[in-house]
PDB file of C-alpha atoms in Angstrom:
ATOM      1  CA  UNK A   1      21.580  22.885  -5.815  1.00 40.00           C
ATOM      2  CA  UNK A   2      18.058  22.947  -6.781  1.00 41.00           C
ATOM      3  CA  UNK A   3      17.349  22.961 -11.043  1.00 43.00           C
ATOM      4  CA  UNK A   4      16.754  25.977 -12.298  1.00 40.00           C
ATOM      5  CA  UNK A   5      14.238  27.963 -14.964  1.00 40.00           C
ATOM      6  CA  UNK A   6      16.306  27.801 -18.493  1.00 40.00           C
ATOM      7  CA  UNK A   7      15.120  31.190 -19.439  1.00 40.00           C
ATOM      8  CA  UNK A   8      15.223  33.213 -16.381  1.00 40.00           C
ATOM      9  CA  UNK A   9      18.383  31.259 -14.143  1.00 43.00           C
ATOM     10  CA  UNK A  10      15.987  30.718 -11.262  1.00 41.00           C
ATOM     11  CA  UNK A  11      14.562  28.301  -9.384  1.00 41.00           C
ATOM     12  CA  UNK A  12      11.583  26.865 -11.147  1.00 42.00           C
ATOM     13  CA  UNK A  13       8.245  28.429  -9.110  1.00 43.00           C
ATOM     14  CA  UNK A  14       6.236  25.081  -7.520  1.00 42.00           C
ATOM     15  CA  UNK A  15       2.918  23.944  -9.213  1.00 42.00           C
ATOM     16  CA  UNK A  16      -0.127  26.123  -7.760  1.00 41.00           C
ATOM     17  CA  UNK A  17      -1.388  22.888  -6.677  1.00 48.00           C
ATOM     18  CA  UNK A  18       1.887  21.691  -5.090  1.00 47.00           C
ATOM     19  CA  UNK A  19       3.483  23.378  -2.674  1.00 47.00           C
ATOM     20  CA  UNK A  20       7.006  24.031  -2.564  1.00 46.00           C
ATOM     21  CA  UNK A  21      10.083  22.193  -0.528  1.00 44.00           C
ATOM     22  CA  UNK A  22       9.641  25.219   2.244  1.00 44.00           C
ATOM     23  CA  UNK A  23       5.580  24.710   2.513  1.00 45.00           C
ATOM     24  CA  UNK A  24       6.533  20.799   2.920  1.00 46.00           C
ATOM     25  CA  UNK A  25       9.190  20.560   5.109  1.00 44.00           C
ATOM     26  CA  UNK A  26       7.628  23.021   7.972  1.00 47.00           C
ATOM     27  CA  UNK A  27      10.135  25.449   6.307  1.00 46.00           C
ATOM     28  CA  UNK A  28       9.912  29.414   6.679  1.00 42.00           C
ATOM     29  CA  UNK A  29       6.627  29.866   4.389  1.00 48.00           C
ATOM     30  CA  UNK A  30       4.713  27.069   5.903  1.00 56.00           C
ATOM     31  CA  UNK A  31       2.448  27.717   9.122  1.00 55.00           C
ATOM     32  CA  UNK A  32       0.981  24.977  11.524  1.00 62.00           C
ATOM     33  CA  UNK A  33      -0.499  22.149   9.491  1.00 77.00           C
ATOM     34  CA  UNK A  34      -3.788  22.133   8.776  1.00 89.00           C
ATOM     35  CA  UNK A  35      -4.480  18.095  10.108  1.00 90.00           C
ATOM     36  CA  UNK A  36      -7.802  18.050   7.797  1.00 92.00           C
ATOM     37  CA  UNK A  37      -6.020  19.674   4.831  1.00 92.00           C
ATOM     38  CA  UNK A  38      -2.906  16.968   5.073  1.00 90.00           C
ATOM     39  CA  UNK A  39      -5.247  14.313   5.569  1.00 91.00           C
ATOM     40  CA  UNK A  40      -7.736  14.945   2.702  1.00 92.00           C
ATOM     41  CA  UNK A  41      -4.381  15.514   0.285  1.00 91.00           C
ATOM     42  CA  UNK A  42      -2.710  12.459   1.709  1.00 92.00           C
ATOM     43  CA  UNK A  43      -5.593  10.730   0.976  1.00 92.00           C
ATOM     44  CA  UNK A  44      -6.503  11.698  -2.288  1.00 93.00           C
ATOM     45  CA  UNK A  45      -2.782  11.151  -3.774  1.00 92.00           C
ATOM     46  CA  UNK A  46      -2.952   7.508  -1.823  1.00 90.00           C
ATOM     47  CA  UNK A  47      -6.540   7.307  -3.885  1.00 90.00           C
ATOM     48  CA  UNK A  48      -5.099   8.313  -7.290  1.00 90.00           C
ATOM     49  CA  UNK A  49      -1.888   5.839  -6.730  1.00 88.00           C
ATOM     50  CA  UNK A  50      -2.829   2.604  -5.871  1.00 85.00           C
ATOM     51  CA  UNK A  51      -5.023   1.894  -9.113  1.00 83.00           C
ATOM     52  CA  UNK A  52      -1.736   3.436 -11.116  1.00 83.00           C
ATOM     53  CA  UNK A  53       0.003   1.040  -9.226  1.00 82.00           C
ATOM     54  CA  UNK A  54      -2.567  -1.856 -10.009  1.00 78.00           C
ATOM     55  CA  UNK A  55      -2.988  -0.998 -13.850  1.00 74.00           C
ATOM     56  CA  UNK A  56       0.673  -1.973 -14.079  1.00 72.00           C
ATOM     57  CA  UNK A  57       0.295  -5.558 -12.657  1.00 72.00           C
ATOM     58  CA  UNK A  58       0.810  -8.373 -14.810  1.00 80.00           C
ATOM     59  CA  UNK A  59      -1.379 -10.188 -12.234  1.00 82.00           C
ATOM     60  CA  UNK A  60      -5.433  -9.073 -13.255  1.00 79.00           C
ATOM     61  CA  UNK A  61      -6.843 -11.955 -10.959  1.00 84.00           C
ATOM     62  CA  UNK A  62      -5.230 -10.592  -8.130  1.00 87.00           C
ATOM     63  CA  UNK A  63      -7.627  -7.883  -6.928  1.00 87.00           C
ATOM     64  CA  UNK A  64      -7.073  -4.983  -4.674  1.00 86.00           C
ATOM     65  CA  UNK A  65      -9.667  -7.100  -1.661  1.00 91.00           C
ATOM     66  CA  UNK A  66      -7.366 -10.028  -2.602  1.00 93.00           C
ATOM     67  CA  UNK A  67      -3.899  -8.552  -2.264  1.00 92.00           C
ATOM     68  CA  UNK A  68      -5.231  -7.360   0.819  1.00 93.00           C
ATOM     69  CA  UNK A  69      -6.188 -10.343   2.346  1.00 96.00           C
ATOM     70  CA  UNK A  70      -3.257 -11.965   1.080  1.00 96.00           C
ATOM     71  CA  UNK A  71      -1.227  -9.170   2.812  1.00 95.00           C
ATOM     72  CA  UNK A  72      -3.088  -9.760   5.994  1.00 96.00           C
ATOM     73  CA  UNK A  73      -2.093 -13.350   5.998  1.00 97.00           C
ATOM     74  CA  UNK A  74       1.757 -12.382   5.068  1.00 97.00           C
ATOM     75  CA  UNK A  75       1.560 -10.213   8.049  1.00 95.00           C
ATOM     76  CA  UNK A  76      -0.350 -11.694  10.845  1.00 95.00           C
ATOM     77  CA  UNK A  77      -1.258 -15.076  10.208  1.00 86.00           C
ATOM     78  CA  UNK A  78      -2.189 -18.323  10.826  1.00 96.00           C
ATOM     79  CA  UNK A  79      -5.741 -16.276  11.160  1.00 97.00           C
ATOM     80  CA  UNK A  80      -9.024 -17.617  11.546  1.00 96.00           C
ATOM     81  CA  UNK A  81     -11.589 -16.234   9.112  1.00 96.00           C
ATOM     82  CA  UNK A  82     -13.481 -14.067  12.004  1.00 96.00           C
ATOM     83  CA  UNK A  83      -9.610 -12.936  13.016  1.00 96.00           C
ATOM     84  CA  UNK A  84      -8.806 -12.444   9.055  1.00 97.00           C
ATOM     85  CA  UNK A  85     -12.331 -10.622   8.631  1.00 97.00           C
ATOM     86  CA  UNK A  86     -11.470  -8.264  11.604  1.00 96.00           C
ATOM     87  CA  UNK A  87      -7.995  -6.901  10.764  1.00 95.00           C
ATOM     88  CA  UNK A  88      -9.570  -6.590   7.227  1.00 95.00           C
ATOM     89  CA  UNK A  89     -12.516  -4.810   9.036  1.00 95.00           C
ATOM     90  CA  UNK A  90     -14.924  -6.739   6.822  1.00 96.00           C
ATOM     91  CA  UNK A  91     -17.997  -9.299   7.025  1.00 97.00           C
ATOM     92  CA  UNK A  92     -17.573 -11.805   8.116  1.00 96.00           C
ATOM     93  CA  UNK A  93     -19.432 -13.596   5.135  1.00 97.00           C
ATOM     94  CA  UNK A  94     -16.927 -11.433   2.808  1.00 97.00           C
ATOM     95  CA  UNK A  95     -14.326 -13.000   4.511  1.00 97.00           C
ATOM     96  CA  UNK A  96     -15.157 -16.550   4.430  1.00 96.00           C
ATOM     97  CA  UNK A  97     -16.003 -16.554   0.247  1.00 97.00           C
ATOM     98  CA  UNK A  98     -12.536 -14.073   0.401  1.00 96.00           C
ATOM     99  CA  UNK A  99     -11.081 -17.052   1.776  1.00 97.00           C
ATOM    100  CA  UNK A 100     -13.013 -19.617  -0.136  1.00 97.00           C
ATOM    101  CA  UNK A 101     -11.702 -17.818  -3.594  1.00 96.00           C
ATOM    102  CA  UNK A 102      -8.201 -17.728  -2.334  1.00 97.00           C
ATOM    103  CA  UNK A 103      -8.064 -21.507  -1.894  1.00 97.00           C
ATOM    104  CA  UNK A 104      -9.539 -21.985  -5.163  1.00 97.00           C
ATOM    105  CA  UNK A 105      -6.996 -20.125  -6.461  1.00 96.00           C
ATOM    106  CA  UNK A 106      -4.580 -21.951  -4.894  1.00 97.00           C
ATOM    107  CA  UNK A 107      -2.678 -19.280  -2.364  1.00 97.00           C
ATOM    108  CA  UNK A 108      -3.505 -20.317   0.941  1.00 98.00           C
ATOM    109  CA  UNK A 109      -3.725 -23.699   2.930  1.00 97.00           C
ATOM    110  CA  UNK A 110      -5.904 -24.464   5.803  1.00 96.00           C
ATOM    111  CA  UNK A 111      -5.232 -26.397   8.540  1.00 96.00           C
ATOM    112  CA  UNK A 112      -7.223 -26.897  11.932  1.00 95.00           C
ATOM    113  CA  UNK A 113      -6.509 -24.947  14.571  1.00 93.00           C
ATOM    114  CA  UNK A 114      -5.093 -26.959  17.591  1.00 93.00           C
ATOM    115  CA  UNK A 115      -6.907 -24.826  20.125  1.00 92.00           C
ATOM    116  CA  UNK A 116     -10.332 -25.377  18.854  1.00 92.00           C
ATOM    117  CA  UNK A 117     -11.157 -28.655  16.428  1.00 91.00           C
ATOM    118  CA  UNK A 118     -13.945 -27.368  14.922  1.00 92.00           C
ATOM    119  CA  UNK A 119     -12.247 -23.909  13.202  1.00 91.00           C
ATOM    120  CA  UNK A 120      -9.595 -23.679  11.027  1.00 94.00           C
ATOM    121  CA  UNK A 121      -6.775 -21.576  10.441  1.00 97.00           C
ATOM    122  CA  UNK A 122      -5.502 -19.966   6.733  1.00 97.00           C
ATOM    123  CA  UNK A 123      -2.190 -18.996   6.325  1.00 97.00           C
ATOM    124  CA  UNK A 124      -0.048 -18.433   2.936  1.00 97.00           C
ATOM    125  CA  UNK A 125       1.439 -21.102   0.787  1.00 97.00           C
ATOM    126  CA  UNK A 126       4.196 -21.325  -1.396  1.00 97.00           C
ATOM    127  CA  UNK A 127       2.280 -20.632  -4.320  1.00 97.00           C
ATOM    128  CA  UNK A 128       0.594 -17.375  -2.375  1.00 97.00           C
ATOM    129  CA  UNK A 129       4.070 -16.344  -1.076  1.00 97.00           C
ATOM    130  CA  UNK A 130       5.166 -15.980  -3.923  1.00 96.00           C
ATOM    131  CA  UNK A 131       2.399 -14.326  -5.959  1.00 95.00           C
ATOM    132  CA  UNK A 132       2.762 -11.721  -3.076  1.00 94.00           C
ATOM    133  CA  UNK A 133       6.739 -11.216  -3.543  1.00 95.00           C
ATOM    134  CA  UNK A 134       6.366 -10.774  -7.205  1.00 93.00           C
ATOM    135  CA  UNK A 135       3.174  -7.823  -6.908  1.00 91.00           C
ATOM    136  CA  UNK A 136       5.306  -6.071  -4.330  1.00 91.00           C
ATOM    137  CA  UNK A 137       8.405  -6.252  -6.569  1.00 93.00           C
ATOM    138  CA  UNK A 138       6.265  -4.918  -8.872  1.00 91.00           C
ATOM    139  CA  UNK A 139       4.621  -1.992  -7.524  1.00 90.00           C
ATOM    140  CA  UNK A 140       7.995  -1.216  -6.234  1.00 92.00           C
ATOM    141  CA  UNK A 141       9.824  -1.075  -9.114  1.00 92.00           C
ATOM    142  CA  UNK A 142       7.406   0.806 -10.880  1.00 91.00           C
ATOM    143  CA  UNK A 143       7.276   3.372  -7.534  1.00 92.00           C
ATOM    144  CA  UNK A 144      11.427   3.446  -7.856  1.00 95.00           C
ATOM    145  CA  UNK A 145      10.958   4.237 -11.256  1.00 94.00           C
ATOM    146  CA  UNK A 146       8.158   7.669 -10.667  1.00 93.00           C
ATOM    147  CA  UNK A 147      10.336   8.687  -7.673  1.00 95.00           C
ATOM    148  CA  UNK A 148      13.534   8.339  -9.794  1.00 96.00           C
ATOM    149  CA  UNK A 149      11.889  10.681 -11.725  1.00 96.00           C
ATOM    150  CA  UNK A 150      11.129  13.548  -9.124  1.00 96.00           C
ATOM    151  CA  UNK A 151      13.854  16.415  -8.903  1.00 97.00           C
ATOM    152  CA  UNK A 152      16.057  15.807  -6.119  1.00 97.00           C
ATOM    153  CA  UNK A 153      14.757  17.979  -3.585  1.00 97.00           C
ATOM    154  CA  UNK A 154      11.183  16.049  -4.078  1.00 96.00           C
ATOM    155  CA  UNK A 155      13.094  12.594  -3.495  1.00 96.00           C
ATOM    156  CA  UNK A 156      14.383  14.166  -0.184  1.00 97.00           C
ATOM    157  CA  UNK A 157      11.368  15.810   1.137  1.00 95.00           C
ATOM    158  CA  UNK A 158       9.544  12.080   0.338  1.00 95.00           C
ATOM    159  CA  UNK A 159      12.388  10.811   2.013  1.00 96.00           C
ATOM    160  CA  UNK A 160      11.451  12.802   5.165  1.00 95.00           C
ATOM    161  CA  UNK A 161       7.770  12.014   5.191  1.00 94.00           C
ATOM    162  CA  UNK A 162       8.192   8.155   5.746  1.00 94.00           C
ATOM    163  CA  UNK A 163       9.072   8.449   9.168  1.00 94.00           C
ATOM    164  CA  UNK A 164       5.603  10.058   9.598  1.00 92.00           C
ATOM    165  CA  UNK A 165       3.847   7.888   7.079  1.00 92.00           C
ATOM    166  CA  UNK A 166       4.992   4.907   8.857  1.00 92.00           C
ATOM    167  CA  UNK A 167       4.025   5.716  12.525  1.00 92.00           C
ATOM    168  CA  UNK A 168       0.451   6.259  10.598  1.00 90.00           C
ATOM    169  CA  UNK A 169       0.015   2.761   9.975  1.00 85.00           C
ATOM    170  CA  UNK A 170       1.929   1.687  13.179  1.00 80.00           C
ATOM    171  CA  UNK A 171      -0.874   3.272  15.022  1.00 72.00           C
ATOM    172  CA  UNK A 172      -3.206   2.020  12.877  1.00 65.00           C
ATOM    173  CA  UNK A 173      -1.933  -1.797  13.173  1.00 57.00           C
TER     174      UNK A 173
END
């Protein structure tokens, strides 16, 4: 049963600049979705997240170019810098003082790469592991703890977007 207004015993009318659980879920009151208008929303709430997300960590070194190449790694390495540099889609010059940095810091190891002598591949360590575990428990508790937050029918409708969210990256990846 969705909450309702204190005053008048009805359901409490949606923000003007949020649409309501019909307009989201394809319900009665939405029409065809707008692909432009979902994508510039979608991306300004991912915009306005992340650093909400980031002003929470209790890691400041660990900036949002760094997480990401540290993600990269998690996900598809042993890399080379030019294959690390790629999925990032960045310089390669970014990459290699990206990588440099990390290995000052202490995250990452390098090894050569058996196929070619002369390159070398990066790849997480322990210590980069687990700086990665604790950001994403992080973020994820503090994300558990907004959507905890959200009336019930929000939590659902979220709930239903993930499938779609999801196959965004996949074809992305």
């Amino acid at each position: 049963m969705a909450p309702s207004d204190t005053t008048t015993g009805h359901p409490p009318e949606p923000a003007p600049d949020r649409p309501g659980p019909a307009e989201l879920s394809g319900g009665p009151a939405a029409g065809p979705a707008d692909p432009a208008e979902l994508a510039g929303r979608l991306r300004a709430v991912i915009q306005h997240l992340l650093p909400v997300l980031r002003g929470h960590s209790t890691h400041r070194e660990l900036t949002p170019s760094r997480t990401a190449a540290l993600a990269t790694l998690d996900a598809h390495g042993p890399l080379r810098v030019s294959e690390l540099a790629a999925r990032m889609n960045i310089a390669l010059s970014t990459a290699s003082r990206m990588v440099d940095l990390l290995d000052d810091r202490g995250w990452i190891a390098r090894r050569t790469d058996p196929a070619d002598q002369r390159a070398s591949l990066i790849s997480l360590n322990d210590a980069g592991r687990a700086l990665l575990r604790a950001v994403r428990r992080e973020t994820t508790g503090l994300l558990a703890e907004r959507i905890g937050r959200l009336p019930p029918d929000r939590q659902h409708l979220l709930h239903a977007a993930l499938p779609a969210l999801e196959e965004l990256v996949d074809d992305a990846g």
